[in-house]
Short mmCIF file of C-alpha atoms in Angstrom, two decimals:
data_model
loop_
_atom_site.label_atom_id
_atom_site.label_comp_id
_atom_site.label_asym_id
_atom_site.label_seq_id
_atom_site.Cartn_x
_atom_site.Cartn_y
_atom_site.Cartn_z
CA VAL A 1 87.85 86.75 119.73
CA GLY A 2 87.76 88.86 116.58
CA CYS A 3 84.03 89.48 116.88
CA ASP A 4 83.25 93.19 116.77
CA ASP A 5 79.76 93.03 118.26
CA ASP A 6 76.22 91.80 117.83
CA TYR A 7 74.51 93.18 114.78
CA THR A 8 70.94 93.78 113.70
CA PRO A 9 70.82 93.20 109.94
CA SER A 10 68.95 95.41 107.52
CA VAL A 11 65.72 94.11 106.02
CA SER A 12 67.47 93.60 102.67
CA LEU A 13 70.28 91.60 104.29
CA GLU A 14 67.81 89.44 106.19
CA LYS A 15 65.94 88.79 102.93
CA ALA A 16 69.13 87.91 101.04
CA PHE A 17 70.02 85.49 103.83
CA SER A 18 66.56 83.91 104.06
CA ASP A 19 66.42 83.54 100.26
CA ARG A 20 69.72 81.64 100.33
CA TYR A 21 68.98 79.63 103.50
CA PRO A 22 65.19 79.40 103.93
CA ASN A 23 65.47 76.49 106.39
CA ALA A 24 68.03 78.14 108.69
CA THR A 25 67.29 78.17 112.42
CA HIS A 26 68.89 79.70 115.53
CA ILE A 27 70.13 82.71 113.54
CA GLU A 28 72.41 85.21 115.29
CA TRP A 29 74.12 88.12 113.56
CA GLU A 30 77.42 89.84 114.34
CA ARG A 31 80.00 92.07 112.70
CA GLU A 32 83.39 90.51 112.19
CA ARG A 33 86.38 91.85 110.27
CA GLY A 34 84.23 94.35 108.41
CA HIS A 35 81.67 91.73 107.36
CA ARG A 36 78.19 90.80 108.52
CA VAL A 37 78.11 87.21 109.75
CA ALA A 38 75.07 85.05 110.39
CA ASP A 39 75.69 82.10 112.73
CA PHE A 40 72.93 79.57 112.18
CA HIS A 41 71.91 75.92 112.08
CA LEU A 42 70.96 74.13 108.88
CA ASP A 43 70.00 70.46 108.74
CA GLY A 44 71.67 69.86 112.11
CA MET A 45 74.90 71.58 111.07
CA GLU A 46 76.40 74.73 112.57
CA CYS A 47 77.10 77.28 109.86
CA GLU A 48 78.37 80.82 109.27
CA ALA A 49 77.30 82.91 106.29
CA TRP A 50 79.50 85.93 105.56
CA TYR A 51 78.25 89.04 103.78
CA THR A 52 79.85 92.34 102.82
CA ALA A 53 78.75 95.50 104.62
CA ASN A 54 76.45 96.23 101.68
CA GLY A 55 74.79 92.79 101.88
CA LYS A 56 76.54 90.74 99.20
CA TRP A 57 77.16 87.09 100.02
CA VAL A 58 80.87 86.24 100.32
CA MET A 59 81.09 82.70 101.72
CA THR A 60 79.51 80.13 104.00
CA LEU A 61 81.25 77.77 106.41
CA PHE A 62 79.55 74.46 107.25
CA ASP A 63 80.52 72.04 110.04
CA ILE A 64 80.50 68.60 108.42
CA LYS A 65 81.34 65.01 109.32
CA TYR A 66 84.65 63.46 108.31
CA SER A 67 82.69 60.93 106.25
CA ASP A 68 81.22 63.83 104.22
CA LEU A 69 84.64 64.88 102.92
CA PRO A 70 85.32 64.11 99.26
CA ALA A 71 87.13 60.79 98.85
CA ALA A 72 90.19 62.59 97.43
CA VAL A 73 90.51 64.73 100.58
CA ARG A 74 90.14 61.73 102.91
CA THR A 75 92.70 59.79 100.87
CA ALA A 76 95.20 62.68 100.92
CA PHE A 77 94.82 63.12 104.68
CA GLU A 78 94.99 59.40 105.49
CA THR A 79 97.97 58.85 103.18
CA GLU A 80 99.94 61.58 104.94
CA TYR A 81 98.76 61.10 108.55
CA GLY A 82 97.25 57.61 108.73
CA VAL A 83 93.71 56.43 109.36
CA GLN A 84 94.18 56.42 113.15
CA THR A 85 94.99 60.14 113.47
CA PRO A 86 92.32 61.76 115.66
CA VAL A 87 90.28 64.34 113.73
CA ASP A 88 88.83 67.04 115.97
CA ASP A 89 86.87 69.15 113.50
CA VAL A 90 85.94 69.18 109.80
CA GLU A 91 84.44 72.08 107.87
CA ARG A 92 83.49 72.95 104.29
CA LEU A 93 83.86 76.51 103.01
CA GLU A 94 81.89 77.59 99.94
CA ARG A 95 82.98 80.90 98.44
CA LYS A 96 81.45 83.37 96.01
CA ALA A 97 84.44 82.74 93.75
CA GLY A 98 82.86 79.32 93.15
CA ASP A 99 85.47 77.26 94.90
CA THR A 100 85.16 74.99 97.90
CA ILE A 101 87.78 74.46 100.60
CA TYR A 102 87.83 71.75 103.24
CA PHE A 103 89.36 72.27 106.68
CA ILE A 104 90.58 69.42 108.88
CA GLU A 105 91.74 69.97 112.45
CA ALA A 106 93.60 66.95 113.79
CA THR A 107 95.84 66.03 116.70
CA VAL A 108 99.29 64.63 115.93
CA VAL A 109 102.38 63.86 117.98
CA VAL A 110 105.34 66.15 117.29
CA ASN A 111 108.54 65.59 119.28
CA GLY A 112 106.59 63.56 121.82
CA PHE A 113 103.89 66.22 122.39
CA LEU A 114 100.28 66.28 121.24
CA THR A 115 99.97 69.10 118.72
CA ASP A 116 97.05 70.68 116.89
CA LEU A 117 97.34 70.45 113.12
CA TYR A 118 95.21 72.53 110.74
CA LEU A 119 94.98 71.49 107.11
CA ASP A 120 93.18 73.21 104.21
CA TYR A 121 92.37 71.09 101.14
CA ALA A 122 90.94 71.62 97.68
CA PRO A 123 88.20 69.12 96.69
CA ASP A 124 90.72 67.15 94.60
CA GLY A 125 92.86 66.48 97.70
CA THR A 126 95.48 69.16 97.01
CA LEU A 127 96.85 70.51 100.30
CA LEU A 128 96.46 74.31 100.23
CA ARG A 129 97.73 75.37 103.67
CA THR A 130 99.05 73.87 106.88
CA ALA A 131 99.31 75.40 110.35
CA VAL A 132 100.70 73.68 113.42
CA ASP A 133 99.79 74.44 117.03
CA VAL A 134 98.54 77.97 116.36
CA GLU A 135 96.54 79.39 119.26
CA ASP A 136 93.00 80.43 118.24
CA TYR A 137 93.68 79.43 114.61
CA ASP A 138 90.83 80.14 112.22
CA GLY A 139 91.77 79.40 108.62
CA ILE A 140 88.64 81.04 107.27
CA TYR A 141 90.24 84.49 107.60
CA TYR A 142 92.87 83.54 105.04
CA TYR A 143 90.11 83.10 102.47
CA LEU A 144 88.26 86.37 103.02
CA PRO A 145 88.28 88.54 99.88
#
């Protein structure tokens, strides 16, 4: 949902992408929210690179392992939710602005019901945003320029 349609990138956009990610495989392009998005694999990770309509890189989202989170982010999460809290998904967002954001999707019990919890962290463990049980939540949109 939110995907406008498949997209065939310009030669210059393909070059900008291949210069940034020369080892990318399984590349598929689409338009989403006014941007050009390359879904691809890199070193066994699923990734999304976002570009403006005129081909400028905006940000890249990487699926990562929980163990690849910075220690400060793991500590902040485990202090608040415990080490036994099931983590469903972890991602790292690198933005043109030079900052990095880490996303954790976990399952917690709220009022006796299993609930999806979405947490956005700065590399130092600062909690940036929280969302609870939001259908089709995708925190990346909050960080689009």
